[in-house]
Coordinates of C-alpha atoms in Angstrom, one line a residue:
M1 CA 0.0 0.0 0.0
L2 CA 2.8 2.4 0.9
K3 CA 4.6 1.6 -2.3
L4 CA 1.4 2.4 -4.3
L5 CA 1.1 5.7 -2.5
L6 CA 4.7 6.6 -3.2
L7 CA 4.3 5.7 -6.8
T8 CA 1.1 7.8 -7.1
L9 CA 2.9 10.7 -5.5
I10 CA 5.9 10.4 -7.9
I11 CA 3.6 10.3 -10.9
S12 CA 1.6 13.3 -9.6
L13 CA 4.8 15.3 -9.1
F14 CA 6.0 14.4 -12.6
V15 CA 2.7 15.4 -14.2
F16 CA 2.7 18.7 -12.2
A17 CA 6.3 19.5 -13.2
A18 CA 5.6 18.6 -16.9
T19 CA 2.5 20.9 -16.8
G20 CA 4.4 23.7 -15.3
L21 CA 7.2 23.3 -17.8
A22 CA 4.6 23.4 -20.7
Q23 CA 2.9 26.4 -19.1
G24 CA 6.1 28.2 -18.2
K25 CA 6.5 31.6 -16.5
P26 CA 6.6 34.8 -18.6
T27 CA 10.1 35.5 -17.4
D28 CA 11.2 32.0 -18.7
I29 CA 9.5 32.1 -22.1
L30 CA 9.9 35.7 -23.3
Q31 CA 13.3 36.7 -24.6
K32 CA 15.0 39.7 -22.9
K33 CA 15.9 42.4 -25.3
V34 CA 16.8 46.1 -25.3
Y35 CA 16.2 48.6 -28.2
V36 CA 18.7 51.4 -28.4
G37 CA 17.1 54.4 -30.1
T38 CA 18.4 57.0 -32.5
K39 CA 19.4 59.2 -29.5
N40 CA 21.2 56.3 -27.8
V41 CA 18.3 56.0 -25.3
K42 CA 17.3 52.4 -24.3
L43 CA 13.9 50.7 -24.2
P44 CA 13.9 47.3 -22.5
Y45 CA 11.4 44.9 -23.8
R46 CA 10.4 41.2 -23.8
W47 CA 9.8 39.3 -27.0
L48 CA 7.7 36.3 -27.7
E49 CA 7.8 34.3 -31.0
P50 CA 5.3 31.8 -32.3
L51 CA 5.5 28.4 -30.7
E52 CA 6.1 26.6 -34.0
A53 CA 6.7 29.1 -36.7
K54 CA 6.4 27.7 -40.2
S55 CA 8.7 28.8 -43.0
G56 CA 7.0 31.2 -45.4
E57 CA 4.1 32.1 -43.1
K58 CA 3.4 35.4 -41.4
Y59 CA 2.0 35.9 -37.9
P60 CA 0.2 38.5 -35.9
L61 CA 2.0 40.9 -33.6
V62 CA 0.5 41.8 -30.2
I63 CA 1.8 45.0 -28.5
F64 CA 1.3 44.8 -24.7
L65 CA 1.6 48.0 -22.6
H66 CA 1.8 47.6 -18.9
G67 CA 0.5 49.8 -16.1
A68 CA 2.2 52.4 -13.8
G69 CA 3.1 49.9 -11.1
E70 CA 5.3 47.9 -13.5
R71 CA 7.6 50.7 -14.5
G72 CA 11.4 50.3 -14.1
D73 CA 14.5 49.0 -15.8
D74 CA 14.6 45.3 -14.7
N75 CA 12.9 44.2 -17.9
Q76 CA 10.7 41.9 -15.8
K77 CA 8.0 43.7 -13.9
Q78 CA 6.0 44.5 -17.0
L79 CA 5.1 40.8 -17.2
V80 CA 3.2 40.7 -13.9
H81 CA -0.3 41.4 -15.3
G82 CA -1.9 40.0 -18.5
V83 CA 1.1 38.7 -20.4
G84 CA 0.8 35.2 -18.9
D85 CA -2.7 34.8 -20.3
F86 CA -1.2 34.9 -23.8
L87 CA 1.3 32.2 -22.9
K88 CA -1.1 29.3 -22.1
P89 CA -0.1 26.4 -24.4
E90 CA -3.6 26.0 -25.9
R91 CA -3.7 29.7 -26.7
R92 CA -0.2 29.7 -28.3
K93 CA -1.3 26.8 -30.4
Q94 CA -4.6 28.3 -31.4
N95 CA -3.2 31.8 -32.1
P96 CA 0.5 31.7 -32.8
C97 CA 1.9 35.2 -32.7
F98 CA 4.7 37.5 -31.9
L99 CA 4.3 39.6 -28.7
I100 CA 6.3 42.6 -27.5
A101 CA 6.1 43.9 -23.9
P102 CA 8.2 47.0 -23.6
Q103 CA 9.0 48.5 -20.1
C104 CA 8.4 52.2 -19.4
P105 CA 11.1 53.7 -17.1
A106 CA 10.3 54.9 -13.6
G107 CA 9.1 58.5 -13.6
K108 CA 8.0 58.3 -17.2
K109 CA 4.6 57.5 -18.8
W110 CA 3.4 56.0 -22.0
V111 CA 1.5 59.3 -22.4
E112 CA 2.5 62.4 -20.4
V113 CA -0.9 63.4 -19.1
D114 CA -2.8 63.6 -15.7
W115 CA -4.5 60.2 -15.2
S116 CA -6.9 61.7 -12.6
A117 CA -8.2 64.5 -15.0
A118 CA -11.6 64.3 -16.5
S119 CA -10.1 64.8 -20.0
H120 CA -6.9 65.6 -21.8
T121 CA -5.5 66.8 -25.1
M122 CA -3.2 64.4 -26.8
P123 CA 0.4 65.9 -26.6
A124 CA 1.8 67.1 -29.8
T125 CA 4.7 64.6 -29.6
P126 CA 4.8 61.1 -28.0
S127 CA 6.4 60.6 -24.6
D128 CA 10.1 59.4 -24.7
P129 CA 9.3 55.7 -24.1
M130 CA 6.4 55.8 -26.6
G131 CA 8.6 57.5 -29.1
L132 CA 11.2 54.7 -28.8
L133 CA 8.4 52.1 -29.3
I134 CA 7.2 53.9 -32.4
E135 CA 10.8 53.8 -33.7
L136 CA 11.1 50.1 -33.0
L137 CA 7.9 48.8 -34.4
P138 CA 8.7 49.3 -38.2
K139 CA 12.0 47.5 -37.6
L140 CA 10.3 44.5 -36.1
L141 CA 7.9 44.3 -39.1
K142 CA 11.0 44.4 -41.4
D143 CA 13.1 41.8 -39.5
F144 CA 10.4 39.2 -38.6
P145 CA 7.6 37.4 -40.5
I146 CA 4.9 39.6 -39.1
D147 CA 1.6 40.1 -40.9
P148 CA 1.2 43.9 -41.3
K149 CA -2.6 43.3 -41.6
R150 CA -2.7 41.7 -38.1
V151 CA -1.0 44.1 -35.7
Y152 CA -2.8 44.5 -32.4
V153 CA -2.3 46.7 -29.3
T154 CA -3.6 46.4 -25.8
G155 CA -2.7 47.8 -22.4
L156 CA -4.0 48.4 -18.9
S157 CA -4.3 51.6 -16.9
M158 CA -1.3 53.7 -17.9
G159 CA -1.0 51.2 -20.8
G160 CA -4.7 51.8 -21.6
Y161 CA -3.7 55.5 -22.1
G162 CA -0.8 54.3 -24.2
T163 CA -3.0 52.1 -26.4
W164 CA -5.3 55.0 -27.2
D165 CA -2.4 57.3 -27.9
L166 CA -0.5 54.9 -30.1
V167 CA -3.5 54.1 -32.4
A168 CA -4.3 57.8 -32.7
R169 CA -0.8 58.6 -33.8
H170 CA -0.6 55.6 -36.2
P171 CA -4.1 54.3 -37.0
E172 CA -2.8 52.8 -40.3
W173 CA -0.6 50.4 -38.4
F174 CA -3.3 48.5 -36.5
A175 CA -6.0 45.9 -37.1
A176 CA -7.5 46.2 -33.6
A177 CA -7.0 47.8 -30.2
A178 CA -8.1 46.9 -26.7
P179 CA -7.6 49.6 -24.1
I180 CA -8.3 48.7 -20.5
C181 CA -9.2 51.3 -17.8
G182 CA -7.4 54.0 -19.7
G183 CA -8.4 57.4 -21.2
A184 CA -8.1 59.2 -24.5
D185 CA -8.4 62.5 -26.2
E186 CA -11.9 62.5 -27.5
A187 CA -10.9 64.8 -30.4
T188 CA -9.0 61.9 -31.9
A189 CA -12.1 59.7 -32.4
D190 CA -12.4 60.6 -36.0
K191 CA -8.9 59.3 -36.7
I192 CA -9.7 55.8 -35.3
K193 CA -13.4 55.4 -35.9
D194 CA -12.9 52.6 -38.4
L195 CA -10.6 50.6 -36.2
P196 CA -12.1 47.6 -34.4
I197 CA -11.8 48.6 -30.7
W198 CA -13.0 46.8 -27.6
V199 CA -12.9 49.0 -24.4
F200 CA -12.9 47.7 -20.8
H201 CA -13.4 49.4 -17.5
G202 CA -14.5 48.8 -13.9
E203 CA -17.8 50.5 -12.8
V204 CA -16.4 51.8 -9.6
D205 CA -12.8 52.5 -10.7
T206 CA -11.4 55.4 -8.6
V207 CA -7.9 55.4 -10.1
V208 CA -9.0 56.1 -13.6
K209 CA -12.7 57.1 -13.7
P210 CA -14.9 55.0 -16.0
E211 CA -16.1 58.2 -17.6
R212 CA -12.8 58.3 -19.4
S213 CA -13.7 55.1 -21.3
R214 CA -17.4 55.9 -21.5
N215 CA -16.8 59.3 -23.0
M216 CA -14.3 58.0 -25.6
V217 CA -16.7 55.3 -26.6
E218 CA -19.5 57.8 -27.2
A219 CA -17.1 60.0 -29.2
L220 CA -16.3 57.1 -31.4
K221 CA -20.0 56.3 -31.9
K222 CA -20.7 60.0 -32.8
A223 CA -17.8 59.8 -35.3
G224 CA -19.4 56.8 -37.0
G225 CA -17.4 54.1 -35.3
K226 CA -18.7 50.8 -33.8
P227 CA -16.6 50.2 -30.6
Q228 CA -17.4 47.5 -28.2
Y229 CA -17.6 48.4 -24.5
T230 CA -17.5 46.2 -21.4
E231 CA -18.0 47.7 -18.0
Y232 CA -17.6 45.3 -15.1
P233 CA -20.2 45.9 -12.4
K234 CA -18.8 46.6 -8.9
V235 CA -15.2 46.2 -10.2
S236 CA -12.7 48.9 -9.2
H237 CA -9.4 49.4 -11.0
N238 CA -8.5 45.8 -11.8
S239 CA -10.5 45.3 -14.9
W240 CA -7.6 43.6 -16.7
S241 CA -7.6 40.2 -14.9
A242 CA -11.1 39.3 -16.1
T243 CA -10.4 40.6 -19.6
Y244 CA -7.2 38.8 -20.4
A245 CA -8.5 35.6 -18.8
N246 CA -11.5 35.7 -21.1
Q247 CA -11.2 33.4 -24.1
K248 CA -13.8 35.4 -26.0
F249 CA -11.4 38.4 -25.8
H250 CA -8.6 36.3 -27.4
D251 CA -10.9 35.0 -30.0
W252 CA -12.1 38.5 -30.9
L253 CA -8.6 39.9 -31.0
F254 CA -7.1 37.4 -33.3
Q255 CA -10.0 37.4 -35.7
Q256 CA -9.4 41.0 -36.6
K257 CA -7.6 41.8 -39.9
K258 CA -7.2 44.9 -42.0

């Protein structure tokens, strides 16, 4: 009986270890890279490639923009929220893709605006880290088999602001956007009205008011757009966990094509 229990325990541990290895941690799976911009300024980022890339095929690119709490220069904290949901083995098999997760330095923002304000005007120029990302993206499309008709951007909180900002600056680059608990300049709605956008926010968010998403969604509708909007009842700032865990979100994102 004891031998049977020990054998069962060993098998269970083996299965657990194998499952963990297949699942993997973001820090183990995503390559650590640094982009050095034209002004010799660095942008650390993590890079994911398709699980089994086939010669001659092109794959989508997902741009993931983290929140304020993950800023720094360790090239690791930006993987805390959301990225892991793209790494599940079944999702990587179903939707093979490239993914980039850049890290914004401490003291900087993807968009240099006041997050607590009721509205903002998009700055004339991108922030320093956003400018580096904008420099880097065309190089990635040139160097890797990325399908230019399937480039997606998503981000949470500060990264939600960044998502709105990036698509407004380069709407021609993207097939879809999914900003989570962020805010945008409503005057940019006409530029991105034709872009498939799914917006997410928590009903009782006190960090970034839900009106920031609601108002932008209404501005898009008035401009002739057809954005989707999900507001989570009784949810505060963390509206990203439910979003990135939702298979319907992943299905929607990878179905979009220019």
